Amino acid sequence: MNVLKTQKIRVAVLGPLGTYTHEAAHKVFGDGVEYEERQTISDTFQAIQDTVSIAVVPQENTIFGNVIETYDALRQTGCGFVKGEITLQVQHCLLVQQGVQLHEIEKILSHEQALGQCQDFLNTHLPNATRIRTPSTASAARSLLTSPRNCAAICSKICATLFDGLEVLCTGVQKEANNFTRFYIIVRDREVQLPIGPHRAKSKGLLRLWVPPAPASGTRQKDIVQYLSPSGLSIMRIDRRPSDGGPPFQSVYFVETTDIVGGGSEEPPTSDSWTTLLEEAVSLIRKMGGEVDLIGVW
Amino acid sequence: MNVLKTQKIRVAVLGPLGTYTHEAAHKVFGDGVEYEERQTISDTFQAIQDTVSIAVVPQENTIFGNVIETYDALRQTGCGFVKGEITLQVQHCLLVQQGVQLHEIEKILSHEQALGQCQDFLNTHLPNATRIRTPSTASAARSLLTSPRNCAAICSKICATLFDGLEVLCTGVQKEANNFTRFYIIVRDREVQLPIGPHRAKSKGLLRLWVPPAPASGTRQKDIVQYLSPSGLSIMRIDRRPSDGGPPFQSVYFVETTDIVGGGSEEPPTSDSWTTLLEEAVSLIRKMGGEVDLIGVW
């Protein structure tokens, strides 16, 4: 049985176990894989270069926006390849040691994004409590085990069952019920297959496109719209980060595209034809002088 | 003299005085205006609806990325109108009560972005210190006055001169020397003139563009590239936020454009002709069915 266990595919998630990333990964891969907890998003990306086949990282939350650490990793050459997405509804809870009342709480521990999502609740009910950032929501819960009773954690409900001695004091403490997080499934390179089937036709792609700032001379330089327009790709979303190094406020764009290229009645292309379409678009943008990479197909 | 003083134009900045926003505003408006400190970015936006003519808010930092609160305010109808930009090089310092040594520090106070920018320094030199978020870098410095000696603040150097009893323990503690913050100058509506002159020709514009997600039916919907391409505008940058309400991950884009519309030798258009160009682009996008507003000209 041990032999079988070591052969299980390993999936790295932002740990410790009990985070929303773990919950999202479990939604797709279930119990058929082994989950490895990693301390930071950067470590989770590093894992696919080292020991595991697959990593799951948060990409965006509807309230708090893009996850900067994930985009900073995707900005690097050799960051891995996006092979899928997962969307999860987030329901934050206020966890405490058993019996602790709201008025006793003086410190709130959680991940920065969760603190941001719950700031209305915290400003109203715990305006004087100090907010302390932790690497994850689940590590905030775990910290409670060794903290004074005046501490509380914001995390997923599942943490109350993972850690003995904790209980849920309030549920749904986030700003909006309409709170979703979207995750990317990352692999080392595009040849790695996900252990989920049957394989459906691919329909999305992710391009990374550097666009230099306009030169001081005032000559027009190609902008992102001019690079993308001739490709004929249907653009789902464009996200931007300042590029790493170079002049301030230079841009790197992350462009998600879909296979809806024509009218409504058209059949979606097969995986092969979609990948070919994406590669042709990349090639066209490069011919125009654009610095572009295909960093995801799913 | 009092009469004259009350007639001074008032500029709201993220307070307390001593923040980088105050420093940026002072770079443009000098001592000829009165500065009002506001507690949050949202309050700073609110100020131009209430009592002041002008507000200055951070828009992006080269390391930490877009300032979410600013984009969340710009997402709202009636948020104000962008009339200018300021870029400032950021140099963070570690401030302490006089005589405190590095090894004594157990708590670090600062604004979330500054904590993010200095995490490499903190992880190396103060790995066990608790990080506490404050509304601004300057309020972190002010808190030191009433804190135990084991507290330190990350803030601008100017805070050491604003508050007695504090001193700079380390300078340049941010991740990169290449650390810039860009600010927007906001007014209530586009008719408000800035008290700076002579007025140069306008050359930039900011569009806010909502793009609904692709419908489930699979019919192609216009994407951001299709809306922008026919306008002929030169795109400087596109920033995206999830829209407020509606289906998850719907997009609102903020598009900065410039007046570089033709070849290199062309003269920049006059303010009037540039504003007309922008208004024509808005009108064209609306005719295509796009939900768009012009929310800045400078």
Coordinates of C-alpha atoms in Angstrom, one line a residue:
Chain A
M1 CA 0.0 0.0 0.0
N2 CA 2.9 2.3 0.7
V3 CA 4.2 1.8 -2.8
L4 CA 0.8 2.7 -4.2
K5 CA 0.6 5.8 -2.0
T6 CA 4.0 7.1 -3.1
Q7 CA 2.8 6.7 -6.7
K8 CA -0.2 9.0 -6.1
I9 CA 0.0 12.3 -8.0
R10 CA 1.0 15.1 -5.7
V11 CA -0.8 18.5 -5.8
A12 CA 0.8 21.5 -4.0
V13 CA -1.6 24.0 -2.4
L14 CA -1.2 27.1 -0.3
G15 CA -1.1 25.5 3.2
P16 CA -1.6 24.5 5.8
L17 CA -4.4 22.1 4.8
G18 CA -7.8 23.7 5.4
T19 CA -7.2 26.8 3.2
Y20 CA -9.6 27.7 0.5
T21 CA -7.0 26.7 -2.0
H22 CA -7.0 23.2 -0.5
E23 CA -10.8 23.2 -0.7
A24 CA -10.7 24.3 -4.3
A25 CA -8.1 21.7 -5.3
H26 CA -10.2 19.0 -3.5
K27 CA -13.2 20.0 -5.5
V28 CA -11.4 19.0 -8.7
F29 CA -9.0 16.3 -7.7
G30 CA -10.9 14.7 -4.8
D31 CA -9.2 12.0 -2.7
G32 CA -7.3 10.5 -5.7
V33 CA -4.2 12.6 -5.2
E34 CA -1.9 13.6 -2.3
Y35 CA -2.0 17.2 -1.2
E36 CA 1.2 19.0 -0.2
E37 CA 1.0 22.1 1.9
R38 CA 3.2 25.1 1.0
Q39 CA 3.8 28.2 3.1
T40 CA 3.5 30.9 0.4
I41 CA 2.2 31.3 -3.1
S42 CA 5.7 31.6 -4.3
D43 CA 6.6 28.3 -2.6
T44 CA 3.6 26.7 -4.3
F45 CA 4.8 27.7 -7.7
Q46 CA 8.3 26.5 -6.8
A47 CA 6.9 23.1 -5.9
I48 CA 6.1 22.2 -9.5
Q49 CA 9.8 22.8 -10.3
D50 CA 10.8 20.5 -7.5
T51 CA 8.7 17.7 -6.4
V52 CA 5.0 17.8 -7.4
S53 CA 3.2 17.6 -10.7
I54 CA 0.4 20.1 -10.1
A55 CA -0.1 23.3 -8.1
V56 CA -3.3 25.2 -7.3
V57 CA -3.0 28.9 -6.5
P58 CA -5.6 31.7 -6.0
Q59 CA -5.8 34.1 -9.0
E60 CA -8.6 36.5 -8.1
N61 CA -11.2 37.3 -5.5
T62 CA -14.4 39.1 -6.5
I63 CA -14.0 41.6 -3.7
F64 CA -10.3 42.0 -3.1
G65 CA -9.2 41.7 -6.7
N66 CA -6.2 40.0 -8.2
V67 CA -3.8 38.0 -6.1
I68 CA -0.6 40.0 -6.6
E69 CA 1.8 37.1 -5.6
T70 CA 0.3 34.9 -8.3
Y71 CA 0.7 37.5 -11.0
D72 CA 4.2 38.1 -9.8
A73 CA 5.0 34.5 -10.2
L74 CA 3.3 34.3 -13.7
R75 CA 5.4 37.3 -14.7
Q76 CA 8.6 35.1 -14.5
T77 CA 9.9 33.1 -17.4
G78 CA 9.6 29.4 -16.6
C79 CA 6.8 30.0 -14.1
G80 CA 4.8 27.0 -15.2
F81 CA 1.8 26.5 -17.4
V82 CA -1.9 27.1 -16.6
K83 CA -3.9 24.0 -17.3
G84 CA -7.2 24.9 -15.6
E85 CA -9.3 27.1 -13.4
I86 CA -11.6 26.5 -10.4
T87 CA -14.1 28.9 -9.0
L88 CA -15.2 28.6 -5.3
Q89 CA -17.7 30.6 -3.3
V90 CA -16.0 31.9 -0.1
Q91 CA -17.7 31.9 3.2
H92 CA -15.5 33.4 6.0
C93 CA -16.1 32.5 9.6
L94 CA -14.8 34.1 12.8
L95 CA -13.2 31.3 14.8
V96 CA -12.3 31.4 18.5
Q97 CA -11.3 29.1 21.3
Q98 CA -14.3 27.4 22.7
G99 CA -16.5 29.7 24.8
V100 CA -14.9 33.0 23.8
Q101 CA -17.3 35.8 23.4
L102 CA -17.2 38.7 20.8
H103 CA -16.4 41.4 23.4
E104 CA -13.3 39.5 24.6
I105 CA -11.6 39.6 21.2
E106 CA -8.6 42.0 21.0
K107 CA -6.6 40.5 18.1
I108 CA -7.8 39.2 14.7
L109 CA -5.5 36.9 12.7
S110 CA -6.0 36.1 9.1
H111 CA -4.6 36.3 5.6
E112 CA -4.4 39.8 4.2
Q113 CA -7.2 39.1 1.6
A114 CA -9.6 37.7 4.2
L115 CA -8.9 40.7 6.5
G116 CA -9.7 43.0 3.5
Q117 CA -12.9 41.1 2.7
C118 CA -14.1 41.3 6.3
Q119 CA -13.1 44.9 7.1
D120 CA -16.8 46.1 7.3
F121 CA -17.6 43.5 9.9
L122 CA -14.4 44.2 11.8
N123 CA -14.8 48.0 11.7
T124 CA -18.4 47.6 13.1
H125 CA -18.0 44.8 15.6
L126 CA -14.4 44.8 16.6
P127 CA -13.1 48.4 15.8
N128 CA -10.4 48.3 18.4
A129 CA -9.0 44.8 17.7
T130 CA -5.5 44.7 16.2
R131 CA -5.4 42.9 12.8
I132 CA -2.5 40.6 12.3
R133 CA -1.5 39.1 8.9
T134 CA -0.8 35.5 8.6
P135 CA 0.5 33.5 5.7
S136 CA -3.0 31.8 5.2
T137 CA -6.4 31.7 6.7
A138 CA -5.8 28.1 8.0
S139 CA -2.5 29.1 9.7
A140 CA -4.5 31.8 11.5
A141 CA -6.8 29.1 12.8
R142 CA -3.9 26.9 13.8
S143 CA -2.3 29.8 15.7
L144 CA -5.3 30.1 17.9
L145 CA -4.4 26.8 19.5
T146 CA -1.4 28.4 21.1
S147 CA -2.7 32.0 21.5
P148 CA -4.3 33.8 24.4
R149 CA -8.1 33.6 24.5
N150 CA -8.4 37.2 23.2
C151 CA -7.4 36.1 19.7
A152 CA -9.8 35.2 16.9
A153 CA -9.1 33.9 13.3
I154 CA -11.0 34.5 10.1
C155 CA -10.9 31.4 8.0
S156 CA -13.0 28.7 6.3
K157 CA -15.5 26.7 8.4
I158 CA -13.6 23.5 7.8
C159 CA -10.9 24.7 10.1
A160 CA -13.2 24.3 13.1
T161 CA -13.3 20.6 12.3
L162 CA -9.5 20.3 11.5
F163 CA -8.4 21.8 14.8
D164 CA -9.7 20.6 18.2
G165 CA -10.8 23.2 20.7
L166 CA -11.9 25.8 18.2
E167 CA -15.4 26.9 17.4
V168 CA -17.2 29.1 14.9
L169 CA -18.4 32.3 16.6
C170 CA -19.9 34.1 13.5
T171 CA -20.3 32.9 9.9
G172 CA -20.5 34.9 6.7
V173 CA -18.5 37.8 8.1
Q174 CA -17.2 38.8 4.6
K175 CA -18.4 42.0 3.0
E176 CA -20.6 40.4 0.4
A177 CA -22.4 37.1 0.1
N178 CA -21.3 37.3 -3.5
N179 CA -17.7 36.4 -2.6
F180 CA -16.0 34.1 -5.1
T181 CA -12.3 33.1 -5.5
R182 CA -11.0 31.8 -8.8
F183 CA -7.9 29.6 -8.9
Y184 CA -5.5 28.5 -11.5
I185 CA -4.2 24.9 -11.9
I186 CA -0.5 25.1 -12.8
V187 CA 1.8 22.4 -14.1
R188 CA 5.5 22.5 -14.9
D189 CA 5.2 22.5 -18.7
R190 CA 2.3 22.1 -21.1
E191 CA 2.9 18.4 -21.7
V192 CA 1.8 17.5 -18.2
Q193 CA -1.7 16.0 -18.2
L194 CA -4.1 16.5 -15.4
P195 CA -5.5 13.4 -13.7
I196 CA -9.1 14.3 -14.5
G197 CA -11.1 13.0 -17.4
P198 CA -12.6 12.6 -19.8
H199 CA -10.6 15.4 -21.4
R200 CA -12.9 17.9 -22.9
A201 CA -12.0 20.2 -25.7
K202 CA -9.8 23.1 -24.7
S203 CA -11.4 26.5 -24.9
K204 CA -9.2 29.0 -23.1
G205 CA -5.7 30.4 -23.4
L206 CA -3.5 32.7 -21.4
L207 CA -1.0 35.0 -23.1
R208 CA 1.7 37.1 -21.3
L209 CA 2.5 40.2 -23.2
W210 CA 5.1 42.8 -22.4
V211 CA 4.4 46.3 -23.7
P212 CA 7.1 48.9 -23.3
P213 CA 6.1 52.4 -22.3
A214 CA 5.8 55.1 -25.0
P215 CA 9.2 56.6 -25.8
A216 CA 9.9 60.1 -24.8
S217 CA 10.4 61.1 -28.5
G218 CA 6.7 61.0 -29.0
T219 CA 6.7 58.5 -31.8
R220 CA 3.8 56.1 -31.6
Q221 CA 4.7 52.6 -30.4
K222 CA 2.4 49.6 -30.8
D223 CA 0.0 49.4 -27.8
I224 CA -1.8 46.4 -26.5
V225 CA -4.9 46.9 -28.6
Q226 CA -2.8 47.1 -31.8
Y227 CA -1.0 43.8 -30.8
L228 CA -4.2 41.9 -30.0
S229 CA -6.6 43.3 -32.6
P230 CA -5.2 41.5 -35.7
S231 CA -5.1 38.1 -33.9
G232 CA -8.9 37.8 -34.1
L233 CA -8.8 36.2 -30.6
S234 CA -11.9 36.8 -28.4
I235 CA -10.6 38.5 -25.2
M236 CA -12.1 37.4 -21.9
R237 CA -10.1 39.6 -19.7
I238 CA -6.9 41.6 -19.6
D239 CA -5.0 42.0 -16.3
R240 CA -2.0 44.2 -15.9
R241 CA 1.0 44.3 -13.6
P242 CA 4.0 46.7 -13.6
S243 CA 6.8 44.7 -15.1
D244 CA 9.6 43.4 -12.9
G245 CA 12.6 45.8 -13.4
G246 CA 13.0 48.2 -16.3
P247 CA 11.5 51.7 -16.3
P248 CA 8.8 52.4 -13.7
F249 CA 5.2 51.5 -14.7
Q250 CA 6.2 49.4 -17.7
S251 CA 3.4 46.9 -18.3
V252 CA 3.1 43.2 -18.5
Y253 CA -0.4 42.1 -19.5
F254 CA -2.1 38.7 -18.9
V255 CA -4.7 38.1 -21.6
E256 CA -7.3 35.4 -21.3
T257 CA -8.9 34.3 -24.5
T258 CA -11.7 32.0 -25.5
D259 CA -12.6 29.9 -28.5
I260 CA -15.7 31.9 -29.4
V261 CA -14.3 33.1 -32.6
G262 CA -17.3 33.3 -34.9
G263 CA -21.1 33.4 -34.8
G264 CA -23.2 31.7 -32.2
S265 CA -23.9 28.4 -34.0
E266 CA -20.3 27.5 -34.6
E267 CA -19.0 24.3 -33.0
P268 CA -16.2 24.8 -30.5
P269 CA -12.8 23.9 -32.1
T270 CA -11.1 20.7 -31.0
S271 CA -8.2 21.0 -28.5
D272 CA -5.7 20.7 -31.3
S273 CA -7.2 23.4 -33.5
W274 CA -7.6 25.7 -30.5
T275 CA -3.9 25.3 -29.6
T276 CA -3.0 25.9 -33.2
L277 CA -5.1 29.1 -33.2
L278 CA -3.3 30.3 -30.1
E279 CA 0.1 29.5 -31.5
E280 CA -0.7 31.4 -34.7
A281 CA -1.8 34.4 -32.7
V282 CA 1.5 34.3 -30.7
S283 CA 3.4 34.0 -33.9
L284 CA 1.6 37.0 -35.4
I285 CA 2.2 39.2 -32.3
R286 CA 5.9 38.3 -32.4
K287 CA 6.1 39.2 -36.1
M288 CA 4.7 42.6 -35.1
G289 CA 7.5 43.0 -32.6
G290 CA 5.6 42.0 -29.5
E291 CA 7.2 40.1 -26.7
V292 CA 4.6 37.4 -26.0
D293 CA 4.3 33.9 -24.5
L294 CA 1.6 31.4 -24.4
I295 CA 1.4 30.4 -20.7
G296 CA -1.8 28.6 -20.5
V297 CA -4.3 26.4 -22.4
W298 CA -7.3 24.7 -20.8
Chain B
M1 CA -4.5 87.6 6.7
N2 CA -7.1 85.2 8.1
V3 CA -9.4 86.1 5.4
L4 CA -6.8 85.3 2.8
K5 CA -6.0 82.1 4.5
T6 CA -9.6 80.8 4.4
Q7 CA -9.7 81.6 0.7
K8 CA -6.8 79.3 0.1
I9 CA -7.7 76.3 -2.1
R10 CA -7.9 73.2 -0.1
V11 CA -6.4 69.9 -1.1
A12 CA -7.4 66.6 0.6
V13 CA -4.6 64.0 1.1
L14 CA -4.5 60.6 2.7
G15 CA -3.5 61.7 6.2
P16 CA -2.1 62.3 8.7
L17 CA 0.3 64.9 7.2
G18 CA 3.6 63.2 6.5
T19 CA 2.3 60.5 4.2
Y20 CA 3.8 60.0 0.8
T21 CA 0.5 61.4 -0.6
H22 CA 1.1 64.6 1.2
E23 CA 4.7 64.7 -0.1
A24 CA 3.4 64.1 -3.7
A25 CA 0.7 66.8 -3.4
H26 CA 3.2 69.3 -2.0
K27 CA 5.5 68.6 -4.9
V28 CA 2.8 70.0 -7.2
F29 CA 0.9 72.5 -5.1
G30 CA 3.6 73.7 -2.8
D31 CA 2.7 76.0 0.1
G32 CA 0.1 77.9 -1.9
V33 CA -2.8 75.7 -0.8
E34 CA -4.1 74.3 2.5
Y35 CA -3.8 70.5 3.0
E36 CA -6.6 68.6 4.7
E37 CA -5.7 65.1 6.1
R38 CA -8.3 62.3 5.5
Q39 CA -8.2 58.9 7.2
T40 CA -8.8 56.7 4.2
I41 CA -8.6 56.8 0.5
S42 CA -12.4 56.5 0.4
D43 CA -12.6 59.6 2.7
T44 CA -10.2 61.4 0.5
F45 CA -12.5 60.9 -2.5
Q46 CA -15.5 61.9 -0.4
A47 CA -13.8 65.2 0.5
I48 CA -14.2 66.5 -3.0
Q49 CA -17.9 66.0 -2.8
D50 CA -18.0 67.9 0.6
T51 CA -15.5 70.6 1.4
V52 CA -12.4 70.7 -0.8
S53 CA -11.6 71.4 -4.4
I54 CA -8.9 68.8 -5.0
A55 CA -7.8 65.5 -3.7
V56 CA -4.6 63.5 -4.2
V57 CA -4.7 59.7 -4.0
P58 CA -2.1 57.0 -4.7
Q59 CA -2.9 55.1 -7.9
E60 CA 0.0 52.6 -8.3
N61 CA 3.2 51.5 -6.8
T62 CA 5.9 49.9 -8.9
I63 CA 6.4 47.0 -6.5
F64 CA 3.0 46.5 -4.9
G65 CA 0.8 47.3 -7.9
N66 CA -2.5 49.1 -8.2
V67 CA -4.1 50.7 -5.1
I68 CA -7.3 48.7 -4.9
E69 CA -9.2 51.4 -2.8
T70 CA -8.5 54.0 -5.5
Y71 CA -9.8 51.8 -8.3
D72 CA -12.8 50.9 -6.2
A73 CA -13.6 54.6 -5.8
L74 CA -13.1 55.3 -9.5
R75 CA -15.5 52.4 -10.2
Q76 CA -18.3 54.4 -8.8
T77 CA -20.4 56.9 -10.9
G78 CA -19.8 60.4 -9.7
C79 CA -16.4 59.5 -8.2
G80 CA -14.8 62.7 -9.4
F81 CA -12.6 63.6 -12.4
V82 CA -8.9 62.9 -12.8
K83 CA -7.0 66.1 -13.7
G84 CA -3.4 65.1 -13.3
E85 CA -0.8 62.6 -12.2
I86 CA 2.3 62.8 -9.9
T87 CA 5.1 60.3 -9.7
L88 CA 7.2 60.1 -6.6
Q89 CA 10.2 58.0 -5.7
V90 CA 9.6 56.2 -2.4
Q91 CA 12.3 55.7 0.2
H92 CA 11.0 53.8 3.3
C93 CA 12.7 54.2 6.7
L94 CA 12.5 52.2 9.8
L95 CA 11.6 54.6 12.6
V96 CA 11.9 54.0 16.3
Q97 CA 11.9 55.8 19.6
Q98 CA 15.3 57.4 20.2
G99 CA 17.9 54.9 21.2
V100 CA 16.0 51.7 20.3
Q101 CA 18.1 49.0 18.7
L102 CA 17.1 46.6 15.9
H103 CA 17.1 43.5 18.3
E104 CA 14.6 45.1 20.6
I105 CA 11.9 45.4 18.0
E106 CA 9.0 43.1 18.3
K107 CA 6.2 44.9 16.4
I108 CA 6.3 46.7 13.1
L109 CA 3.5 49.2 12.2
S110 CA 2.8 50.5 8.8
H111 CA 0.4 50.7 5.9
E112 CA -0.2 47.5 4.1
Q113 CA 1.6 48.5 1.0
A114 CA 4.7 49.6 2.8
L115 CA 4.8 46.3 4.8
G116 CA 4.6 44.5 1.4
Q117 CA 7.4 46.6 -0.1
C118 CA 9.6 45.9 2.9
Q119 CA 8.9 42.2 3.5
D120 CA 12.3 41.1 2.3
F121 CA 14.0 43.4 4.9
L122 CA 11.5 42.3 7.6
N123 CA 11.9 38.6 6.8
T124 CA 15.7 38.9 7.0
H125 CA 16.2 41.2 9.9
L126 CA 13.0 41.0 12.0
P127 CA 11.5 37.6 11.1
N128 CA 9.7 37.2 14.4
A129 CA 8.3 40.7 14.7
T130 CA 4.5 41.0 14.4
R131 CA 3.3 43.2 11.5
I132 CA 0.5 45.5 12.3
R133 CA -1.5 47.3 9.5
T134 CA -2.2 51.0 10.1
P135 CA -4.3 53.4 7.9
S136 CA -1.1 55.2 6.7
T137 CA 2.7 55.2 7.0
A138 CA 2.5 58.5 8.9
S139 CA -0.1 57.2 11.4
A140 CA 2.3 54.3 12.1
A141 CA 5.0 56.9 13.0
R142 CA 2.6 58.8 15.2
S143 CA 1.5 55.6 17.0
L144 CA 5.1 55.2 18.1
L145 CA 4.8 58.2 20.4
T146 CA 2.4 56.2 22.6
S147 CA 3.7 52.7 22.0
P148 CA 6.1 50.5 24.0
R149 CA 9.8 50.8 23.0
N150 CA 9.6 47.4 21.1
C151 CA 7.6 49.0 18.3
A152 CA 8.9 50.4 15.1
A153 CA 7.3 52.1 12.1
I154 CA 8.0 52.0 8.4
C155 CA 7.3 55.4 6.9
S156 CA 8.8 58.4 5.0
K157 CA 11.9 60.1 6.4
I158 CA 9.9 63.3 6.9
C159 CA 8.1 61.7 9.8
A160 CA 11.2 61.8 12.0
T161 CA 11.1 65.6 11.8
L162 CA 7.3 65.8 12.2
F163 CA 7.2 63.9 15.4
D164 CA 9.6 64.6 18.4
G165 CA 11.4 61.7 20.0
L166 CA 11.6 59.5 17.0
E167 CA 14.7 58.6 14.9
V168 CA 15.5 56.8 11.7
L169 CA 17.1 53.4 12.5
C170 CA 17.5 52.2 8.9
T171 CA 16.8 53.9 5.5
G172 CA 16.0 52.4 2.2
V173 CA 14.4 49.2 3.7
Q174 CA 12.1 48.6 0.7
K175 CA 12.7 45.8 -1.7
E176 CA 14.0 47.8 -4.5
A177 CA 15.6 51.2 -4.9
N178 CA 13.4 51.4 -8.0
N179 CA 10.3 52.1 -5.9
F180 CA 7.9 54.7 -7.3
T181 CA 4.4 55.6 -6.5
R182 CA 2.1 57.3 -9.0
F183 CA -0.8 59.5 -7.8
Y184 CA -3.9 60.9 -9.4
I185 CA -5.1 64.4 -8.8
I186 CA -8.9 64.3 -8.6
V187 CA -11.5 67.1 -8.7
R188 CA -15.3 67.1 -8.3
D189 CA -16.1 67.7 -12.0
R190 CA -14.1 68.4 -15.1
E191 CA -14.8 72.2 -15.0
V192 CA -12.6 72.6 -11.8
Q193 CA -9.3 74.2 -12.7
L194 CA -6.1 73.3 -10.9
P195 CA -4.2 76.2 -9.3
I196 CA -1.1 75.5 -11.3
G197 CA 0.0 77.2 -14.4
P198 CA 0.7 78.0 -17.1
H199 CA -1.8 75.5 -18.4
R200 CA 0.0 73.2 -20.8
A201 CA -1.8 71.3 -23.6
K202 CA -3.7 68.3 -22.3
S203 CA -2.3 65.0 -23.5
K204 CA -3.9 62.2 -21.5
G205 CA -7.3 60.8 -20.9
L206 CA -8.9 58.1 -18.7
L207 CA -11.8 56.0 -19.8
R208 CA -13.9 53.7 -17.6
L209 CA -15.3 50.8 -19.7
W210 CA -17.6 48.0 -18.4
V211 CA -17.4 44.8 -20.4
P212 CA -20.0 42.1 -19.5
P213 CA -18.8 38.5 -19.4
A214 CA -19.4 36.3 -22.5
P215 CA -22.9 34.9 -22.4
A216 CA -23.4 31.2 -21.8
S217 CA -25.0 30.8 -25.2
G218 CA -21.6 31.0 -26.8
T219 CA -22.4 33.9 -29.1
R220 CA -19.5 36.3 -29.4
Q221 CA -19.9 39.5 -27.5
K222 CA -17.7 42.6 -28.1
D223 CA -14.6 42.4 -26.1
I224 CA -12.4 45.3 -24.9
V225 CA -10.1 45.1 -27.9
Q226 CA -13.1 45.4 -30.3
Y227 CA -14.4 48.4 -28.4
L228 CA -11.1 50.2 -28.3
S229 CA -9.6 49.3 -31.7
P230 CA -11.8 51.5 -34.0
S231 CA -11.3 54.6 -31.7
G232 CA -7.7 55.0 -33.0
L233 CA -6.7 56.1 -29.5
S234 CA -3.2 55.3 -28.4
I235 CA -3.5 53.1 -25.3
M236 CA -1.0 53.8 -22.5
R237 CA -2.3 51.2 -20.1
I238 CA -5.3 49.1 -19.3
D239 CA -6.1 48.2 -15.7
R240 CA -8.9 45.9 -14.6
R241 CA -11.1 45.4 -11.6
P242 CA -13.9 43.0 -11.0
S243 CA -17.0 45.2 -11.3
D244 CA -19.0 46.0 -8.2
G245 CA -22.0 43.7 -8.1
G246 CA -23.3 41.7 -11.0
P247 CA -22.0 38.3 -12.0
P248 CA -18.7 37.3 -10.5
F249 CA -15.6 38.3 -12.4
Q250 CA -17.4 40.8 -14.7
S251 CA -14.9 43.4 -15.7
V252 CA -14.5 47.2 -15.4
Y253 CA -11.5 48.5 -17.3
F254 CA -9.6 51.8 -16.7
V255 CA -7.9 52.8 -20.0
E256 CA -5.3 55.5 -20.1
T257 CA -4.8 57.1 -23.5
T258 CA -2.3 59.6 -24.9
D259 CA -2.3 62.1 -27.7
I260 CA 0.3 60.4 -29.8
V261 CA -2.0 59.6 -32.6
G262 CA 0.2 59.9 -35.7
G263 CA 3.8 59.9 -36.7
G264 CA 6.7 61.2 -34.6
S265 CA 6.9 64.7 -36.0
E266 CA 3.3 65.7 -35.4
E267 CA 2.6 68.6 -33.0
P268 CA 0.6 67.6 -29.9
P269 CA -3.0 68.6 -30.3
T270 CA -4.4 71.5 -28.3
S271 CA -6.4 70.8 -25.1
D272 CA -9.6 71.5 -26.9
S273 CA -8.8 69.2 -29.9
W274 CA -7.6 66.4 -27.5
T275 CA -10.8 66.6 -25.4
T276 CA -12.8 66.5 -28.6
L277 CA -10.9 63.4 -29.8
L278 CA -11.6 61.7 -26.5
E279 CA -15.3 62.6 -26.6
E280 CA -15.5 61.3 -30.2
A281 CA -14.0 58.0 -29.0
V282 CA -16.5 57.8 -26.1
S283 CA -19.3 58.4 -28.5
L284 CA -18.1 55.8 -30.9
I285 CA -17.8 53.1 -28.2
R286 CA -21.3 54.0 -27.0
K287 CA -22.6 53.5 -30.5
M288 CA -21.1 50.1 -30.5
G289 CA -23.0 49.3 -27.3
G290 CA -20.2 49.9 -24.9
E291 CA -20.8 51.3 -21.4
V292 CA -18.1 53.9 -21.2
D293 CA -17.3 57.2 -19.4
L294 CA -14.6 59.8 -19.7
I295 CA -13.3 60.1 -16.1
G296 CA -10.1 62.1 -16.7
V297 CA -8.3 64.5 -19.0
W298 CA -4.9 66.0 -18.1

